[in-house]
């Protein structure tokens, strides 16, 4: 492997990161061990917004099991904004009794009875982004309450936080989780505002790197949301911060949502796997098309995301009319390579073995969407890639 390529994938372990938690814990302590690979699950926000209730969550739990998501690794069932009712006289939070008449503990029991893990959402400010009760002033109390409900994963959002310091604030949630005595994943959701990649490791296990991912190709909003390719290029330069125990989070999947075509969804999913992104599905499982299901459940794409080496891939090269080559090194010397055509016309895209720092000698190539071996190639591999599509391959290393 060429020296420049080695430099590009320096493990996060070697970086001088700062944080309020001791060095060991950031890489190998109980906090880091909660996410040796990027977390996988489902979250209610992208499909349902704040209109969630007990019935829809229980149906989703059933479908995560019966549709094969649990077996594919999607373990967390995460409620997002909209579940909160008020606080009692002691300040304890409770669920909205109309939406969740049986309460959160019963819901957690149901989710656990399916062999899934229970995730919940709160916001560091006075209110959530959807206008419900926030956790400001109740940080540790809320972590204790969640622990008593059997929660396994907490996402903490960043609306209504004027004057708060992100690092200090999220450290408070980390401490609250530790004091609760229950291991809970902490998902830092400050949209990258406080550069959480610089301090998030050891405080939480994943940190959002940008605004919300929208279910479109290249749309944007005034409040920082962006479509697939807008969000994708916001990840550049953050690769070295991701690794076992702590992950950059380019936001939850929009596969099966909005204006994205199946081809665009396949590109989105492939690229999120190359990024070693947390794979949190966000579609309505009750209305899923066979194509959406096939994309989300592709075991060979998921294996790229979940590879034990834990490296985040990146764009290796870009040519005219939007021809990109993205690549992620895998354990055993394999490489995942995504030939990505973001341009308006179908086009040939080539990866040279030299781009990966490899010798020119013959290498086996497997197509991860066609799910078949393509044969042995010397010097590199070229494929015709449809507009807004990918050809996603695994290149076998000498040791695999
Ligand atoms: C913010 C977050 C989203 C979602 C909503 C809920 O926009 O970034 O992921 O949690 O709030 O209101």
mmCIF file of C-alpha atoms and ligand atoms in Angstrom:
data_model
loop_
_atom_site.group_PDB
_atom_site.id
_atom_site.type_symbol
_atom_site.label_atom_id
_atom_site.label_comp_id
_atom_site.label_asym_id
_atom_site.label_seq_id
_atom_site.Cartn_x
_atom_site.Cartn_y
_atom_site.Cartn_z
ATOM 1 C CA UNK A 1 0.000 0.000 0.000
ATOM 2 C CA UNK A 2 1.330 3.445 -0.896
ATOM 3 C CA UNK A 3 2.326 5.734 1.992
ATOM 4 C CA UNK A 4 -0.220 8.394 0.975
ATOM 5 C CA UNK A 5 -2.989 5.800 1.186
ATOM 6 C CA UNK A 6 -1.826 4.639 4.587
ATOM 7 C CA UNK A 7 -1.919 8.238 5.792
ATOM 8 C CA UNK A 8 -5.435 8.659 4.496
ATOM 9 C CA UNK A 9 -6.697 5.934 6.779
ATOM 10 C CA UNK A 10 -4.732 6.553 9.976
ATOM 11 C CA UNK A 11 -6.829 4.951 12.689
ATOM 12 C CA UNK A 12 -8.694 7.341 14.916
ATOM 13 C CA UNK A 13 -6.691 5.814 17.760
ATOM 14 C CA UNK A 14 -3.655 7.845 16.809
ATOM 15 C CA UNK A 15 -5.352 11.215 16.665
ATOM 16 C CA UNK A 16 -4.901 13.749 19.431
ATOM 17 C CA UNK A 17 -8.556 14.075 20.363
ATOM 18 C CA UNK A 18 -9.809 16.025 23.319
ATOM 19 C CA UNK A 19 -12.677 15.147 25.607
ATOM 20 C CA UNK A 20 -13.759 15.142 29.204
ATOM 21 C CA UNK A 21 -13.468 11.386 29.509
ATOM 22 C CA UNK A 22 -10.266 9.445 30.158
ATOM 23 C CA UNK A 23 -8.279 8.236 27.146
ATOM 24 C CA UNK A 24 -8.793 4.522 27.755
ATOM 25 C CA UNK A 25 -12.542 4.757 27.925
ATOM 26 C CA UNK A 26 -12.697 6.533 24.584
ATOM 27 C CA UNK A 27 -11.293 3.521 22.785
ATOM 28 C CA UNK A 28 -11.765 0.458 24.896
ATOM 29 C CA UNK A 29 -13.855 1.366 27.922
ATOM 30 C CA UNK A 30 -17.508 0.542 28.506
ATOM 31 C CA UNK A 31 -18.607 3.567 26.484
ATOM 32 C CA UNK A 32 -16.645 2.542 23.393
ATOM 33 C CA UNK A 33 -17.648 -1.109 23.712
ATOM 34 C CA UNK A 34 -21.311 -0.181 23.183
ATOM 35 C CA UNK A 35 -20.621 0.356 19.469
ATOM 36 C CA UNK A 36 -17.716 -1.722 18.137
ATOM 37 C CA UNK A 37 -19.326 -1.318 14.696
ATOM 38 C CA UNK A 38 -21.753 1.420 13.544
ATOM 39 C CA UNK A 39 -25.136 1.049 15.308
ATOM 40 C CA UNK A 40 -27.997 -0.352 13.201
ATOM 41 C CA UNK A 41 -31.714 0.088 13.734
ATOM 42 C CA UNK A 42 -34.851 1.975 12.760
ATOM 43 C CA UNK A 43 -36.045 5.447 13.813
ATOM 44 C CA UNK A 44 -39.548 6.904 13.581
ATOM 45 C CA UNK A 45 -38.712 10.462 12.450
ATOM 46 C CA UNK A 46 -38.242 10.203 8.675
ATOM 47 C CA UNK A 47 -41.504 8.339 8.069
ATOM 48 C CA UNK A 48 -43.766 9.576 10.858
ATOM 49 C CA UNK A 49 -42.522 12.900 12.269
ATOM 50 C CA UNK A 50 -44.206 13.534 15.604
ATOM 51 C CA UNK A 51 -47.306 11.476 14.747
ATOM 52 C CA UNK A 52 -46.108 8.323 16.503
ATOM 53 C CA UNK A 53 -48.074 6.118 18.836
ATOM 54 C CA UNK A 54 -47.975 2.791 20.617
ATOM 55 C CA UNK A 55 -49.679 0.912 17.774
ATOM 56 C CA UNK A 56 -47.311 2.063 15.046
ATOM 57 C CA UNK A 57 -44.237 1.345 17.171
ATOM 58 C CA UNK A 58 -45.454 -2.137 18.109
ATOM 59 C CA UNK A 59 -46.307 -2.898 14.460
ATOM 60 C CA UNK A 60 -42.824 -1.737 13.498
ATOM 61 C CA UNK A 61 -41.286 -3.991 16.148
ATOM 62 C CA UNK A 62 -43.232 -6.938 14.693
ATOM 63 C CA UNK A 63 -42.108 -6.065 11.157
ATOM 64 C CA UNK A 64 -38.467 -5.598 12.100
ATOM 65 C CA UNK A 65 -38.551 -9.242 13.127
ATOM 66 C CA UNK A 66 -40.872 -10.761 10.487
ATOM 67 C CA UNK A 67 -39.275 -8.894 7.536
ATOM 68 C CA UNK A 68 -35.758 -10.002 8.427
ATOM 69 C CA UNK A 69 -34.407 -6.658 9.660
ATOM 70 C CA UNK A 70 -33.498 -7.931 13.090
ATOM 71 C CA UNK A 71 -31.585 -10.867 11.610
ATOM 72 C CA UNK A 72 -29.790 -8.488 9.234
ATOM 73 C CA UNK A 73 -28.525 -6.495 12.254
ATOM 74 C CA UNK A 74 -31.115 -3.692 12.651
ATOM 75 C CA UNK A 75 -31.446 -4.065 16.423
ATOM 76 C CA UNK A 76 -32.442 -0.672 17.759
ATOM 77 C CA UNK A 77 -36.050 0.486 17.505
ATOM 78 C CA UNK A 78 -35.766 4.199 18.199
ATOM 79 C CA UNK A 79 -38.610 6.567 18.986
ATOM 80 C CA UNK A 80 -37.794 10.076 17.820
ATOM 81 C CA UNK A 81 -39.523 13.359 18.672
ATOM 82 C CA UNK A 82 -43.197 13.392 19.623
ATOM 83 C CA UNK A 83 -43.547 10.797 22.417
ATOM 84 C CA UNK A 84 -43.282 13.226 25.340
ATOM 85 C CA UNK A 85 -46.104 14.286 27.614
ATOM 86 C CA UNK A 86 -45.339 16.528 30.579
ATOM 87 C CA UNK A 87 -43.433 16.323 33.853
ATOM 88 C CA UNK A 88 -44.880 15.446 37.248
ATOM 89 C CA UNK A 89 -44.447 17.484 40.453
ATOM 90 C CA UNK A 90 -40.991 15.915 40.996
ATOM 91 C CA UNK A 91 -39.951 16.832 37.465
ATOM 92 C CA UNK A 92 -40.099 13.259 36.113
ATOM 93 C CA UNK A 93 -40.948 13.050 32.398
ATOM 94 C CA UNK A 94 -43.771 10.835 31.147
ATOM 95 C CA UNK A 95 -45.088 9.845 27.744
ATOM 96 C CA UNK A 96 -48.086 11.507 26.094
ATOM 97 C CA UNK A 97 -50.959 9.425 27.532
ATOM 98 C CA UNK A 98 -53.062 9.659 24.375
ATOM 99 C CA UNK A 99 -50.324 8.420 22.052
ATOM 100 C CA UNK A 100 -48.796 5.949 24.513
ATOM 101 C CA UNK A 101 -51.574 4.897 26.934
ATOM 102 C CA UNK A 102 -49.602 1.917 28.267
ATOM 103 C CA UNK A 103 -46.526 4.052 29.015
ATOM 104 C CA UNK A 104 -42.904 3.713 28.081
ATOM 105 C CA UNK A 105 -41.960 0.852 30.376
ATOM 106 C CA UNK A 106 -44.607 -1.373 28.771
ATOM 107 C CA UNK A 107 -43.474 -0.306 25.312
ATOM 108 C CA UNK A 108 -39.875 -1.133 26.223
ATOM 109 C CA UNK A 109 -40.995 -4.559 27.456
ATOM 110 C CA UNK A 110 -42.764 -5.173 24.138
ATOM 111 C CA UNK A 111 -39.701 -4.144 22.123
ATOM 112 C CA UNK A 112 -37.422 -6.309 24.272
ATOM 113 C CA UNK A 113 -39.810 -9.267 23.998
ATOM 114 C CA UNK A 114 -39.066 -9.211 20.252
ATOM 115 C CA UNK A 115 -35.325 -9.411 20.878
ATOM 116 C CA UNK A 116 -34.877 -5.762 19.851
ATOM 117 C CA UNK A 117 -33.374 -2.818 21.726
ATOM 118 C CA UNK A 118 -35.303 0.273 22.781
ATOM 119 C CA UNK A 119 -34.197 3.764 21.734
ATOM 120 C CA UNK A 120 -35.622 7.132 22.725
ATOM 121 C CA UNK A 121 -35.171 10.807 21.827
ATOM 122 C CA UNK A 122 -34.786 13.977 23.807
ATOM 123 C CA UNK A 123 -33.423 17.444 23.252
ATOM 124 C CA UNK A 124 -30.779 19.366 25.200
ATOM 125 C CA UNK A 125 -32.841 22.575 25.083
ATOM 126 C CA UNK A 126 -35.944 23.783 26.862
ATOM 127 C CA UNK A 127 -38.102 22.178 24.159
ATOM 128 C CA UNK A 128 -37.571 19.536 21.495
ATOM 129 C CA UNK A 129 -37.396 20.621 17.862
ATOM 130 C CA UNK A 130 -41.037 19.508 17.580
ATOM 131 C CA UNK A 131 -42.044 21.649 20.574
ATOM 132 C CA UNK A 132 -42.321 18.921 23.242
ATOM 133 C CA UNK A 133 -40.631 18.847 26.678
ATOM 134 C CA UNK A 134 -36.848 19.220 26.451
ATOM 135 C CA UNK A 135 -34.322 17.930 29.001
ATOM 136 C CA UNK A 136 -32.624 21.220 29.978
ATOM 137 C CA UNK A 137 -32.217 21.190 33.758
ATOM 138 C CA UNK A 138 -33.347 17.532 33.936
ATOM 139 C CA UNK A 139 -30.450 15.843 32.123
ATOM 140 C CA UNK A 140 -29.442 13.288 34.756
ATOM 141 C CA UNK A 141 -32.994 12.838 36.016
ATOM 142 C CA UNK A 142 -34.154 11.945 32.505
ATOM 143 C CA UNK A 143 -31.307 9.446 31.978
ATOM 144 C CA UNK A 144 -32.332 7.776 35.249
ATOM 145 C CA UNK A 145 -35.958 7.659 34.149
ATOM 146 C CA UNK A 146 -35.040 6.199 30.758
ATOM 147 C CA UNK A 147 -32.880 3.565 32.476
ATOM 148 C CA UNK A 148 -35.893 2.602 34.630
ATOM 149 C CA UNK A 149 -37.914 2.122 31.403
ATOM 150 C CA UNK A 150 -35.236 -0.204 29.985
ATOM 151 C CA UNK A 151 -33.981 2.224 27.356
ATOM 152 C CA UNK A 152 -30.848 1.123 25.444
ATOM 153 C CA UNK A 153 -30.163 4.156 23.187
ATOM 154 C CA UNK A 154 -30.692 7.887 23.685
ATOM 155 C CA UNK A 155 -30.566 10.490 20.909
ATOM 156 C CA UNK A 156 -30.096 14.030 22.215
ATOM 157 C CA UNK A 157 -31.040 16.850 19.833
ATOM 158 C CA UNK A 158 -29.944 20.507 19.894
ATOM 159 C CA UNK A 159 -32.969 22.836 19.458
ATOM 160 C CA UNK A 160 -33.628 25.695 21.938
ATOM 161 C CA UNK A 161 -30.082 25.565 23.339
ATOM 162 C CA UNK A 162 -28.983 29.209 23.084
ATOM 163 C CA UNK A 163 -25.927 29.768 25.295
ATOM 164 C CA UNK A 164 -25.188 26.075 25.907
ATOM 165 C CA UNK A 165 -21.774 24.579 25.192
ATOM 166 C CA UNK A 166 -22.214 21.329 23.202
ATOM 167 C CA UNK A 167 -19.239 19.434 24.656
ATOM 168 C CA UNK A 168 -20.102 20.254 28.284
ATOM 169 C CA UNK A 169 -23.774 19.560 27.680
ATOM 170 C CA UNK A 170 -23.297 16.158 26.077
ATOM 171 C CA UNK A 171 -20.758 15.194 28.778
ATOM 172 C CA UNK A 172 -23.587 15.740 31.282
ATOM 173 C CA UNK A 173 -25.735 13.178 29.448
ATOM 174 C CA UNK A 174 -22.778 10.792 29.358
ATOM 175 C CA UNK A 175 -22.353 11.185 33.117
ATOM 176 C CA UNK A 176 -26.102 10.770 33.661
ATOM 177 C CA UNK A 177 -26.026 7.515 31.712
ATOM 178 C CA UNK A 178 -23.030 6.262 33.727
ATOM 179 C CA UNK A 179 -24.757 7.151 36.998
ATOM 180 C CA UNK A 180 -27.982 5.446 35.922
ATOM 181 C CA UNK A 181 -26.100 2.137 35.911
ATOM 182 C CA UNK A 182 -27.646 1.074 32.575
ATOM 183 C CA UNK A 183 -25.506 0.934 29.434
ATOM 184 C CA UNK A 184 -27.195 3.216 26.892
ATOM 185 C CA UNK A 185 -25.824 4.351 23.531
ATOM 186 C CA UNK A 186 -25.625 8.161 23.370
ATOM 187 C CA UNK A 187 -26.359 9.633 19.938
ATOM 188 C CA UNK A 188 -25.072 13.216 19.810
ATOM 189 C CA UNK A 189 -27.299 15.250 17.493
ATOM 190 C CA UNK A 190 -25.954 18.801 17.415
ATOM 191 C CA UNK A 191 -25.890 18.681 13.571
ATOM 192 C CA UNK A 192 -22.103 19.124 13.630
ATOM 193 C CA UNK A 193 -22.438 22.646 15.064
ATOM 194 C CA UNK A 194 -19.902 22.077 17.877
ATOM 195 C CA UNK A 195 -17.562 19.830 15.791
ATOM 196 C CA UNK A 196 -18.495 16.765 17.879
ATOM 197 C CA UNK A 197 -16.044 14.577 15.933
ATOM 198 C CA UNK A 198 -13.308 16.373 17.896
ATOM 199 C CA UNK A 199 -14.676 15.467 21.341
ATOM 200 C CA UNK A 200 -17.568 13.024 20.899
ATOM 201 C CA UNK A 201 -15.524 9.825 21.218
ATOM 202 C CA UNK A 202 -15.912 8.578 24.770
ATOM 203 C CA UNK A 203 -18.877 10.872 25.465
ATOM 204 C CA UNK A 204 -21.199 9.209 22.969
ATOM 205 C CA UNK A 205 -20.934 6.485 20.361
ATOM 206 C CA UNK A 206 -22.125 8.466 17.319
ATOM 207 C CA UNK A 207 -22.296 12.134 16.463
ATOM 208 C CA UNK A 208 -24.169 13.883 13.706
ATOM 209 C CA UNK A 209 -21.835 15.635 11.307
ATOM 210 C CA UNK A 210 -24.334 17.845 9.454
ATOM 211 C CA UNK A 211 -27.937 19.038 9.211
ATOM 212 C CA UNK A 212 -30.854 16.723 8.442
ATOM 213 C CA UNK A 213 -30.647 14.365 5.456
ATOM 214 C CA UNK A 214 -33.677 14.991 3.247
ATOM 215 C CA UNK A 215 -35.409 12.370 1.036
ATOM 216 C CA UNK A 216 -34.215 13.906 -2.233
ATOM 217 C CA UNK A 217 -31.116 13.830 -4.406
ATOM 218 C CA UNK A 218 -29.687 17.350 -4.195
ATOM 219 C CA UNK A 219 -32.299 19.639 -2.610
ATOM 220 C CA UNK A 220 -31.417 21.994 0.257
ATOM 221 C CA UNK A 221 -33.345 23.948 2.871
ATOM 222 C CA UNK A 222 -32.673 27.303 4.525
ATOM 223 C CA UNK A 223 -32.270 25.526 7.905
ATOM 224 C CA UNK A 224 -29.351 23.328 6.816
ATOM 225 C CA UNK A 225 -31.052 20.167 5.537
ATOM 226 C CA UNK A 226 -29.720 18.603 2.353
ATOM 227 C CA UNK A 227 -30.347 15.750 -0.062
ATOM 228 C CA UNK A 228 -28.149 12.688 -0.479
ATOM 229 C CA UNK A 229 -25.290 14.228 -2.425
ATOM 230 C CA UNK A 230 -25.326 17.498 -0.460
ATOM 231 C CA UNK A 231 -24.998 15.530 2.790
ATOM 232 C CA UNK A 232 -22.445 13.125 1.291
ATOM 233 C CA UNK A 233 -19.932 15.847 0.445
ATOM 234 C CA UNK A 234 -20.340 17.361 3.912
ATOM 235 C CA UNK A 235 -18.575 14.231 5.250
ATOM 236 C CA UNK A 236 -15.269 14.976 3.512
ATOM 237 C CA UNK A 237 -12.292 15.270 5.843
ATOM 238 C CA UNK A 238 -13.926 13.588 8.833
ATOM 239 C CA UNK A 239 -12.816 10.019 7.977
ATOM 240 C CA UNK A 240 -10.066 9.727 10.562
ATOM 241 C CA UNK A 241 -12.405 10.468 13.487
ATOM 242 C CA UNK A 242 -14.523 7.342 12.953
ATOM 243 C CA UNK A 243 -13.557 3.936 14.262
ATOM 244 C CA UNK A 244 -14.620 1.196 16.653
ATOM 245 C CA UNK A 245 -16.466 2.757 19.571
ATOM 246 C CA UNK A 246 -17.320 6.123 17.935
ATOM 247 C CA UNK A 247 -18.812 6.971 14.544
ATOM 248 C CA UNK A 248 -19.503 9.964 12.343
ATOM 249 C CA UNK A 249 -23.254 10.066 11.693
ATOM 250 C CA UNK A 250 -24.292 11.551 8.325
ATOM 251 C CA UNK A 251 -27.910 11.057 9.512
ATOM 252 C CA UNK A 252 -30.553 8.348 9.263
ATOM 253 C CA UNK A 253 -31.306 6.555 6.011
ATOM 254 C CA UNK A 254 -33.895 7.932 3.597
ATOM 255 C CA UNK A 255 -34.053 4.680 1.588
ATOM 256 C CA UNK A 256 -37.667 4.208 0.471
ATOM 257 C CA UNK A 257 -38.651 7.796 1.233
ATOM 258 C CA UNK A 258 -39.657 10.931 -0.649
ATOM 259 C CA UNK A 259 -38.504 11.621 -4.163
ATOM 260 C CA UNK A 260 -35.552 9.203 -4.226
ATOM 261 C CA UNK A 261 -35.743 6.615 -7.010
ATOM 262 C CA UNK A 262 -34.741 2.991 -6.313
ATOM 263 C CA UNK A 263 -31.469 3.597 -8.167
ATOM 264 C CA UNK A 264 -30.752 6.677 -6.046
ATOM 265 C CA UNK A 265 -31.645 4.719 -2.907
ATOM 266 C CA UNK A 266 -29.148 2.009 -3.892
ATOM 267 C CA UNK A 267 -26.463 4.703 -4.359
ATOM 268 C CA UNK A 268 -27.393 6.325 -1.023
ATOM 269 C CA UNK A 269 -27.219 3.003 0.833
ATOM 270 C CA UNK A 270 -23.917 1.951 -0.812
ATOM 271 C CA UNK A 271 -22.288 5.276 0.017
ATOM 272 C CA UNK A 272 -23.507 5.197 3.632
ATOM 273 C CA UNK A 273 -21.924 1.721 3.896
ATOM 274 C CA UNK A 274 -18.643 3.080 2.495
ATOM 275 C CA UNK A 275 -18.843 5.881 5.086
ATOM 276 C CA UNK A 276 -19.214 3.310 7.909
ATOM 277 C CA UNK A 277 -22.331 5.285 8.812
ATOM 278 C CA UNK A 278 -24.780 4.138 11.462
ATOM 279 C CA UNK A 279 -27.503 2.358 9.457
ATOM 280 C CA UNK A 280 -30.745 3.642 10.948
ATOM 281 C CA UNK A 281 -33.604 2.926 8.548
ATOM 282 C CA UNK A 282 -36.368 5.529 8.435
ATOM 283 C CA UNK A 283 -39.072 4.171 6.156
ATOM 284 C CA UNK A 284 -42.593 2.964 6.925
ATOM 285 C CA UNK A 285 -42.045 -0.804 7.096
ATOM 286 C CA UNK A 286 -45.784 -1.397 6.645
ATOM 287 C CA UNK A 287 -45.684 0.039 3.116
ATOM 288 C CA UNK A 288 -42.233 -1.023 1.968
ATOM 289 C CA UNK A 289 -41.707 -1.975 -1.698
ATOM 290 C CA UNK A 290 -39.730 -5.153 -2.487
ATOM 291 C CA UNK A 291 -36.940 -2.930 -3.895
ATOM 292 C CA UNK A 292 -36.645 -0.925 -0.675
ATOM 293 C CA UNK A 293 -36.529 -4.116 1.344
ATOM 294 C CA UNK A 294 -33.898 -5.655 -0.912
ATOM 295 C CA UNK A 295 -31.702 -2.560 -0.615
ATOM 296 C CA UNK A 296 -31.904 -2.307 3.164
ATOM 297 C CA UNK A 297 -31.315 -6.024 3.656
ATOM 298 C CA UNK A 298 -28.402 -6.565 1.244
ATOM 299 C CA UNK A 299 -26.063 -8.579 3.482
ATOM 300 C CA UNK A 300 -22.957 -7.891 1.422
ATOM 301 C CA UNK A 301 -23.458 -4.121 1.529
ATOM 302 C CA UNK A 302 -24.184 -4.310 5.258
ATOM 303 C CA UNK A 303 -20.979 -6.347 5.720
ATOM 304 C CA UNK A 304 -19.014 -3.442 4.224
ATOM 305 C CA UNK A 305 -20.566 -1.040 6.721
ATOM 306 C CA UNK A 306 -20.076 -3.387 9.649
ATOM 307 C CA UNK A 307 -16.562 -4.546 8.739
ATOM 308 C CA UNK A 308 -14.535 -5.157 11.890
ATOM 309 C CA UNK A 309 -11.642 -2.940 10.785
ATOM 310 C CA UNK A 310 -13.986 -0.003 11.344
ATOM 311 C CA UNK A 311 -12.501 2.428 8.819
ATOM 312 C CA UNK A 312 -14.609 5.135 7.206
ATOM 313 C CA UNK A 313 -14.112 5.259 3.438
ATOM 314 C CA UNK A 314 -13.780 8.363 1.334
ATOM 315 C CA UNK A 315 -13.723 9.706 -2.205
ATOM 316 C CA UNK A 316 -10.483 8.643 -3.888
ATOM 317 C CA UNK A 317 -10.935 10.473 -7.143
ATOM 318 C CA UNK A 318 -13.396 12.448 -9.183
ATOM 319 C CA UNK A 319 -13.556 12.980 -12.933
ATOM 320 C CA UNK A 320 -15.562 15.185 -15.285
ATOM 321 C CA UNK A 321 -19.378 14.996 -15.331
ATOM 322 C CA UNK A 322 -19.624 13.665 -11.780
ATOM 323 C CA UNK A 323 -17.724 10.374 -11.997
ATOM 324 C CA UNK A 324 -16.567 9.516 -8.486
ATOM 325 C CA UNK A 325 -14.652 6.614 -7.010
ATOM 326 C CA UNK A 326 -15.290 6.031 -3.288
ATOM 327 C CA UNK A 327 -13.430 3.335 -1.369
ATOM 328 C CA UNK A 328 -13.243 1.766 2.077
ATOM 329 C CA UNK A 329 -10.482 -0.580 3.259
ATOM 330 C CA UNK A 330 -11.769 -3.784 4.831
ATOM 331 C CA UNK A 331 -10.302 -6.423 7.076
ATOM 332 C CA UNK A 332 -8.220 -9.113 5.356
ATOM 333 C CA UNK A 333 -6.918 -6.643 2.780
ATOM 334 C CA UNK A 334 -10.194 -6.389 0.805
ATOM 335 C CA UNK A 335 -11.517 -3.065 -0.486
ATOM 336 C CA UNK A 336 -15.107 -1.941 -1.010
ATOM 337 C CA UNK A 337 -15.245 0.338 -4.030
ATOM 338 C CA UNK A 338 -18.236 2.380 -5.070
ATOM 339 C CA UNK A 339 -18.144 3.635 -8.648
ATOM 340 C CA UNK A 340 -20.602 6.499 -8.300
ATOM 341 C CA UNK A 341 -22.100 8.493 -11.155
ATOM 342 C CA UNK A 342 -23.706 11.663 -9.837
ATOM 343 C CA UNK A 343 -23.788 13.135 -13.324
ATOM 344 C CA UNK A 344 -26.695 13.451 -15.800
ATOM 345 C CA UNK A 345 -25.613 10.684 -18.236
ATOM 346 C CA UNK A 346 -24.617 7.017 -17.971
ATOM 347 C CA UNK A 347 -20.816 6.814 -18.021
ATOM 348 C CA UNK A 348 -17.892 4.424 -17.663
ATOM 349 C CA UNK A 349 -16.025 4.761 -14.359
ATOM 350 C CA UNK A 350 -12.712 3.126 -13.594
ATOM 351 C CA UNK A 351 -10.825 2.222 -10.461
ATOM 352 C CA UNK A 352 -7.150 1.414 -10.892
ATOM 353 C CA UNK A 353 -5.552 -0.895 -8.388
ATOM 354 C CA UNK A 354 -2.923 1.847 -8.020
ATOM 355 C CA UNK A 355 -5.686 4.198 -6.719
ATOM 356 C CA UNK A 356 -5.950 1.789 -3.786
ATOM 357 C CA UNK A 357 -2.187 1.503 -3.378
ATOM 358 C CA UNK A 358 -2.262 -2.051 -4.726
ATOM 359 C CA UNK A 359 0.040 -3.836 -7.155
ATOM 360 C CA UNK A 360 -1.287 -4.209 -10.713
ATOM 361 C CA UNK A 361 -1.560 -8.030 -10.462
ATOM 362 C CA UNK A 362 -4.865 -9.864 -10.970
ATOM 363 C CA UNK A 363 -7.574 -9.433 -8.330
ATOM 364 C CA UNK A 364 -10.962 -11.024 -7.878
ATOM 365 C CA UNK A 365 -13.915 -8.627 -8.089
ATOM 366 C CA UNK A 366 -17.431 -9.261 -6.751
ATOM 367 C CA UNK A 367 -20.498 -7.153 -7.584
ATOM 368 C CA UNK A 368 -22.326 -6.466 -4.307
ATOM 369 C CA UNK A 369 -25.701 -5.606 -5.882
ATOM 370 C CA UNK A 370 -25.709 -8.293 -8.585
ATOM 371 C CA UNK A 371 -24.377 -10.578 -5.808
ATOM 372 C CA UNK A 372 -22.003 -12.407 -8.138
ATOM 373 C CA UNK A 373 -18.295 -12.813 -8.795
ATOM 374 C CA UNK A 374 -17.200 -10.906 -11.881
ATOM 375 C CA UNK A 375 -13.842 -12.637 -12.322
ATOM 376 C CA UNK A 376 -10.238 -11.633 -12.077
ATOM 377 C CA UNK A 377 -8.981 -8.254 -13.317
ATOM 378 C CA UNK A 378 -5.465 -6.942 -13.844
ATOM 379 C CA UNK A 379 -4.599 -3.291 -13.255
ATOM 380 C CA UNK A 380 -8.096 -2.141 -12.406
ATOM 381 C CA UNK A 381 -11.814 -2.473 -13.097
ATOM 382 C CA UNK A 382 -14.149 -0.370 -15.250
ATOM 383 C CA UNK A 383 -17.951 -0.444 -15.325
ATOM 384 C CA UNK A 384 -20.687 1.467 -17.102
ATOM 385 C CA UNK A 385 -22.522 3.277 -14.296
ATOM 386 C CA UNK A 386 -26.039 4.680 -14.765
ATOM 387 C CA UNK A 387 -26.734 8.324 -13.970
ATOM 388 C CA UNK A 388 -27.432 8.753 -10.222
ATOM 389 C CA UNK A 389 -26.355 5.146 -9.719
ATOM 390 C CA UNK A 390 -23.494 3.056 -8.452
ATOM 391 C CA UNK A 391 -21.630 -0.095 -9.270
ATOM 392 C CA UNK A 392 -20.585 -1.362 -5.851
ATOM 393 C CA UNK A 393 -17.835 -3.976 -5.796
ATOM 394 C CA UNK A 394 -15.627 -5.799 -3.359
ATOM 395 C CA UNK A 395 -12.029 -6.265 -4.433
ATOM 396 C CA UNK A 396 -10.372 -9.243 -2.841
ATOM 397 C CA UNK A 397 -7.114 -8.714 -1.012
ATOM 398 C CA UNK A 398 -4.229 -11.116 -0.852
ATOM 399 C CA UNK A 399 -5.191 -12.308 2.631
ATOM 400 C CA UNK A 400 -8.907 -12.904 2.128
HETATM 401 C C1 LIG B 1 -33.922 17.581 14.345
HETATM 402 C C2 LIG B 1 -33.061 16.337 14.171
HETATM 403 C C3 LIG B 1 -33.863 15.265 13.456
HETATM 404 C C4 LIG B 1 -35.128 14.945 14.239
HETATM 405 C C5 LIG B 1 -35.937 16.203 14.508
HETATM 406 C C6 LIG B 1 -37.053 15.975 15.504
HETATM 407 O O1 LIG B 1 -34.211 18.155 13.116
HETATM 408 O O2 LIG B 1 -31.890 16.635 13.459
HETATM 409 O O3 LIG B 1 -33.084 14.100 13.268
HETATM 410 O O4 LIG B 1 -34.767 14.309 15.443
HETATM 411 O O5 LIG B 1 -35.124 17.255 15.030
HETATM 412 O O6 LIG B 1 -37.789 17.122 15.771
#
